Coordinates of C-alpha atoms in Angstrom, one line a residue:
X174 CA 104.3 103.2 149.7
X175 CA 104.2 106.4 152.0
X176 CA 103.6 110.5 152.0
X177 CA 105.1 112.6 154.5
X178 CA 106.8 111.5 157.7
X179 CA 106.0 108.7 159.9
X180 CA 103.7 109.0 162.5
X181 CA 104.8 108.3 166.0
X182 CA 103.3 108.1 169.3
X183 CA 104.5 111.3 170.0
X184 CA 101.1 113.7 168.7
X185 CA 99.7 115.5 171.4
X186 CA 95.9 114.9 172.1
X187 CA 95.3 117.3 171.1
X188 CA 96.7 116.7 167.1
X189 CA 95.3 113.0 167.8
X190 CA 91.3 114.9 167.7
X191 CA 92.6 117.7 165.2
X192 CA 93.6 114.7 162.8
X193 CA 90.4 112.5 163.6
X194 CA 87.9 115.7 163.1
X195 CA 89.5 116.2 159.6
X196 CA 89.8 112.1 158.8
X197 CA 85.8 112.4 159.7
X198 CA 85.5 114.1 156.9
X199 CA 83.1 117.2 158.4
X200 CA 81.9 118.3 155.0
X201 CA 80.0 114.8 154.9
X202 CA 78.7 114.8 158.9
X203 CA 75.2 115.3 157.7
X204 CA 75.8 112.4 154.8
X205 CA 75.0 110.1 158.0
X206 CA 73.7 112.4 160.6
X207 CA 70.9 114.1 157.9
X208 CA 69.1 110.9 157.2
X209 CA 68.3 110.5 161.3
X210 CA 66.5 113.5 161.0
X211 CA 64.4 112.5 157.8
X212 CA 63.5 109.5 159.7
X213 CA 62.9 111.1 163.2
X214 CA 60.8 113.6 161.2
X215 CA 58.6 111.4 159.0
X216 CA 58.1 108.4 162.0
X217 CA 57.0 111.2 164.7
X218 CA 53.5 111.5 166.1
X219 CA 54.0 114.1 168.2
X220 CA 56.2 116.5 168.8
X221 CA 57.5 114.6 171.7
X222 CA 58.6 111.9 169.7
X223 CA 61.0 114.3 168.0
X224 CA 63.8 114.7 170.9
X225 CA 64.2 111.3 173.0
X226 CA 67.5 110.0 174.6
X227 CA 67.1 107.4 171.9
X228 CA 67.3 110.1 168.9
X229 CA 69.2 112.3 170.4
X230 CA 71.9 109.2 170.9
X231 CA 71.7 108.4 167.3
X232 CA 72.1 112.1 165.9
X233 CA 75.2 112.2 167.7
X234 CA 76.8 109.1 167.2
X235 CA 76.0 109.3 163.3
X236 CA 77.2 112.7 163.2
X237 CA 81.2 112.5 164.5
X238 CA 82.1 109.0 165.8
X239 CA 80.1 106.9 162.7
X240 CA 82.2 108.8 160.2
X241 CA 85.5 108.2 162.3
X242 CA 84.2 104.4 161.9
X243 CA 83.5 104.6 158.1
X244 CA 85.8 106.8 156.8
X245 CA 89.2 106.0 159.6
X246 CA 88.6 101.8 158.1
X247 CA 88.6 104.0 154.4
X248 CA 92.0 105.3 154.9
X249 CA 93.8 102.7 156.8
X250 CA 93.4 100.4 154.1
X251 CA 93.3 103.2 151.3
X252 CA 96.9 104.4 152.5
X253 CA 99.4 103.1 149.5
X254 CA 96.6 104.5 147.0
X255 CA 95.7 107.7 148.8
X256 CA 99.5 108.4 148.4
X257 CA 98.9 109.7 145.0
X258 CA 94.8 111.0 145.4
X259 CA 95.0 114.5 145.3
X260 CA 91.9 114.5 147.1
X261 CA 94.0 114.0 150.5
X262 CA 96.2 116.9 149.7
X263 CA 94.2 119.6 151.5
X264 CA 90.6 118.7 152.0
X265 CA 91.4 114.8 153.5
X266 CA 93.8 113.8 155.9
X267 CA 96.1 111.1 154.7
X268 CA 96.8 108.8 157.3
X269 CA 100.4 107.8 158.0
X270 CA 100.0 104.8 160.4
X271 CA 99.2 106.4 163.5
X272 CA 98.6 104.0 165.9
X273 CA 95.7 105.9 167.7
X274 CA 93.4 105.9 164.2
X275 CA 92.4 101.7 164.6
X276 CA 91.9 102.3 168.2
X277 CA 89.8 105.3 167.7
X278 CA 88.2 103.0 164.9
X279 CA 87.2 100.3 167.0
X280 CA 86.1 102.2 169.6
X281 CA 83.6 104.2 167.0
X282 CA 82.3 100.6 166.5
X283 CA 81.4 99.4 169.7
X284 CA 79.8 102.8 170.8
X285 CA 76.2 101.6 169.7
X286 CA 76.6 99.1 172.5
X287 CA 75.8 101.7 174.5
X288 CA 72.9 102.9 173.5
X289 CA 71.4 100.2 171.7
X290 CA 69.0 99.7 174.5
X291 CA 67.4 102.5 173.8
X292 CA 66.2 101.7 170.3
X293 CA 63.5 98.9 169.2
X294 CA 64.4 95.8 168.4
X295 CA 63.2 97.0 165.0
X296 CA 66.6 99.4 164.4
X297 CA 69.1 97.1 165.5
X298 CA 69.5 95.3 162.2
X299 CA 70.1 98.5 160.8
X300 CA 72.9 99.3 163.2
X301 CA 74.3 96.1 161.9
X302 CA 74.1 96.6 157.9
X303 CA 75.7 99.4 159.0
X304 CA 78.6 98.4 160.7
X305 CA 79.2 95.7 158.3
X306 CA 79.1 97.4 155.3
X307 CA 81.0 100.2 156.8
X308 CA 83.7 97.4 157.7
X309 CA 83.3 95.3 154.8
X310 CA 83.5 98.0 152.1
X311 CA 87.4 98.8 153.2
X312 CA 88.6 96.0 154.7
X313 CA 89.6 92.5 153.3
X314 CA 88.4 90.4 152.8
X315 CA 85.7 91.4 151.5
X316 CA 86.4 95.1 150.5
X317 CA 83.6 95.9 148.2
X318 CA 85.2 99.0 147.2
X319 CA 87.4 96.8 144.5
X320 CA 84.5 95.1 143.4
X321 CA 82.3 96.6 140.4
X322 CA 79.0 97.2 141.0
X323 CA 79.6 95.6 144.5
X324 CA 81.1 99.3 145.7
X325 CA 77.9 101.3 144.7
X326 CA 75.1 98.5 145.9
X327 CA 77.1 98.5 149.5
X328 CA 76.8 102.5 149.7
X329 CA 73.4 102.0 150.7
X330 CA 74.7 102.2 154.2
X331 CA 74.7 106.0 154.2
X332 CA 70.4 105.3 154.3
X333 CA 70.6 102.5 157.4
X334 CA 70.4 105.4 160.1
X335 CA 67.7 107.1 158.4
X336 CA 65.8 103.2 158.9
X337 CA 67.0 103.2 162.1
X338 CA 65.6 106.2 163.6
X339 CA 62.4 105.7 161.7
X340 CA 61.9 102.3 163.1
X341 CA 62.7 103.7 166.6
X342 CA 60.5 106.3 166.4
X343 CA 57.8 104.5 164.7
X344 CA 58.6 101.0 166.0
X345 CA 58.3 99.5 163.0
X346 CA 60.5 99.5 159.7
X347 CA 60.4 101.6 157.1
X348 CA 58.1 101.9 153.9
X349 CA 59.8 99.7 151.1
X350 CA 59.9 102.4 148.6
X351 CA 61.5 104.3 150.8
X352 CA 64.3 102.3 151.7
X353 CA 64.6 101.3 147.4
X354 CA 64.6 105.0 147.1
X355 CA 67.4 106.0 149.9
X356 CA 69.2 103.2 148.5
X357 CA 69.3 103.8 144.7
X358 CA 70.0 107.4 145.7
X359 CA 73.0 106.5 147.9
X360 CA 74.5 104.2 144.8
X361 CA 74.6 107.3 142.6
X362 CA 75.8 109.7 145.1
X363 CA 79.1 106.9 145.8
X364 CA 79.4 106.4 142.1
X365 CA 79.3 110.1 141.5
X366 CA 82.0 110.8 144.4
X367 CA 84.1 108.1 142.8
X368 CA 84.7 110.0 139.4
X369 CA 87.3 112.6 140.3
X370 CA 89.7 108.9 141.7
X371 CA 89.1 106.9 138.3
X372 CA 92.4 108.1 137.1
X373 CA 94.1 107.2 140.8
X374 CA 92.5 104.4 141.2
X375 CA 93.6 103.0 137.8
X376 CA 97.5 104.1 138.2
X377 CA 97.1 101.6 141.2
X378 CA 95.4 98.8 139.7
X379 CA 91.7 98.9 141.3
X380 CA 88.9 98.3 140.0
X381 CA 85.3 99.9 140.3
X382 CA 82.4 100.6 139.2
X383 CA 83.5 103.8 137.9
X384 CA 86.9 103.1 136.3
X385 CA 85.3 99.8 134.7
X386 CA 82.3 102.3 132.9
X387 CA 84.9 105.4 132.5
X388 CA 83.5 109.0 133.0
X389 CA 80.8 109.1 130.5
X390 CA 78.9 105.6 130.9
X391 CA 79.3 106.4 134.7
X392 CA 77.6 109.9 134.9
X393 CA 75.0 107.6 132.2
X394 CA 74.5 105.5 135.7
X395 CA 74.6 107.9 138.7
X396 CA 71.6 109.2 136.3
X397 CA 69.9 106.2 135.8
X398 CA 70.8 105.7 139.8
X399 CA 69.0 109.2 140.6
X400 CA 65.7 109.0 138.3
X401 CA 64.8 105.3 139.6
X402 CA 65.4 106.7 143.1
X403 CA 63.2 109.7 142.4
X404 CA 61.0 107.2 140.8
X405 CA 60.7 105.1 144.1
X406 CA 59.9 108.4 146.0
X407 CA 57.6 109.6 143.5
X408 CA 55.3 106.8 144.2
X409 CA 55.1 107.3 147.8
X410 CA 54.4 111.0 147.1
X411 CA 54.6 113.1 144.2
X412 CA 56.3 115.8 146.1
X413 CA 59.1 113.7 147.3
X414 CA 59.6 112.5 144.0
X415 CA 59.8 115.8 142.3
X416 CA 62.6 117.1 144.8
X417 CA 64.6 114.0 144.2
X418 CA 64.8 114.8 140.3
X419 CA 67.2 117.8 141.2
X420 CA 70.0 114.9 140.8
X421 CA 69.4 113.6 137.2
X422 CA 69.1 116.9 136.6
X423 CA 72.2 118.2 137.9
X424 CA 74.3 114.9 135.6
X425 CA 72.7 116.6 133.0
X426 CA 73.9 120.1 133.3
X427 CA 77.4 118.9 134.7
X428 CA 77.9 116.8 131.7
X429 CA 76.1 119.5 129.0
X430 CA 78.1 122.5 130.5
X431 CA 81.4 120.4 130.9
X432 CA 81.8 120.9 134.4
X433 CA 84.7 119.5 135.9
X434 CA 83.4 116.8 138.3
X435 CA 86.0 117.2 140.4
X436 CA 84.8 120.4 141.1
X437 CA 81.1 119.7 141.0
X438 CA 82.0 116.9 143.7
X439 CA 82.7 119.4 146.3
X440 CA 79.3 121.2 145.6
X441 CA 77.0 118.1 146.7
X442 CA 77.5 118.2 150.4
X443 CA 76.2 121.8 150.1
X444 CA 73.0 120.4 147.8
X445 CA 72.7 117.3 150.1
X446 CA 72.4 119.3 152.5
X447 CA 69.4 121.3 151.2
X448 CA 67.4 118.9 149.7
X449 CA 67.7 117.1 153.1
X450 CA 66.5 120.2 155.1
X451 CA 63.8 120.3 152.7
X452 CA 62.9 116.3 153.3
X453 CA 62.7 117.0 157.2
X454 CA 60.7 120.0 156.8
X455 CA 58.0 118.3 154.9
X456 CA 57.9 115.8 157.7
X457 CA 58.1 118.0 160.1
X458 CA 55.1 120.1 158.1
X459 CA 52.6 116.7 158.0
X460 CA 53.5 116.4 161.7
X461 CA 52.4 119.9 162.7
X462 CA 49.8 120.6 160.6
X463 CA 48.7 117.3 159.1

């Protein structure tokens, strides 16, 4: 199954970047480019430790060509179902089998060859979990995306740049809770995001963790994601954990108020966004002022 016209080798360049920028999905940049600077900001000793080649290297490559990676393996295997998402209508790109998009994919990929010298040995795993998952969440065989539960546990990829920065800065990894934290908060986030495709998804036959628990049971979960995250942060500090509680919070007032979810989807990148801000700046706070 196909939408819209084939795609030839005929796109100029410059519709080849116009189509990648919008199949990077540039409401979600900070999704993976954020958590570098939570990690940069809470790892730092000084403020020199803030801009290196080494964090400057992984704020850029998480911010355009990692969500080329994760999001161009997303739709080349997502393209018969993505025929009827409305999602891909205006705000997504749907790819058509442009031959340029797996190129541009595996290219993404191998970029961290580049600059992996410049991390410590401590963030390389993290590179890895990240380029698996990324890779193993779309793609067969594996594709955890069609496996319940399987789909939500693997978004905890979105928190492997945070670790890696942190453990380049800091040369050493990451406080546990931290990483429990990142990761139960990145399984409610995906779970969340894959509410408004239940009814896609099951027209096409595949199953996740959110059309196997249906709407209700699976705002239930994101919530029950969110408050053990908060939770996890809590009991590194208080603080942290009391900013993370915006997100059980908001299920609740979605749900209560009847919000469409669809429609609360697109407001997350905006409060992603702030509660990350407010993340660095705490870091950034103990770092200046202790």
């Amino acid at each position: 199954m196909t939408s819209g016209p084939t795609a030839t080798s005929e796109d100029s360049v410059g519709e080849q970047l116009s189509y990648l920028l919008t199949l990077s999905r540039p409401r979600f940049w900070l999704y993976l480019a954020g958590p570098v600077l939570v990690g940069v900001a809470y790892a730092a000793a000084s403020v020199e430790d803030l801009f290196t080649p080494a964090t400057i290297a992984l704020f850029a490559y998480f911010l355009f060509p990692a969500s080329v990676f994760l999001y161009g393996i997303n739709d080349i295997y997502d393209r018969e179902i993505d025929a009827a998402n409305p999602k891909k209508d205006d705000r997504e790109a749907r790819y058509r089998g442009q031959r340029y998009v797996p190129a541009a994919v595996a290219l993404c990929a191998a970029l961290p060859l580049l600059f992996a010298p410049l991390l410590a040995t401590a963030a390389i795993p993290w590179l890895v979990v990240f380029l698996v998952l990324g890779a193993a969440y779309s793609a067969p065989p594996a594709r955890f995306k069609t496996t319940p539960l399987l789909d939500s546990v693997s978004n905890g990829l979105y928190i492997t740049p945070g670790a890696a920065a942190y453990a380049t800065v800091a040369g050493a990894q990451p406080p546990v809770l931290a990483i429990v934290g990142g990761w139960l908060w990145a399984m409610g986030m995906h779970t969340f995001s894959a509410i408004p495709d239940i009814e896609p998804d099951r027209e096409t036959g595949i199953r996740t963790t959110a059309t196997v628990l249906g709407k209700r049971r699976t705002d239930a979960y994101c919530g029950a994601c969110w408050l053990a995250s908060a939770a996890a942060f809590g009991a590194l500090d208080g603080r942290l954990g009391a900013l993370l509680l915006v997100y059980p919070a908001l299920v609740v007032v979605i749900t209560t108020a009847g919000v469409a979810v669809d429609r609360a989807y697109w407001w997350f990148p905006v409060i992603n966004t702030v509660v990350g801000a407010l993340l660095t700046m705490g870091g950034l706070w103990r770092l200046l002022y202790g």
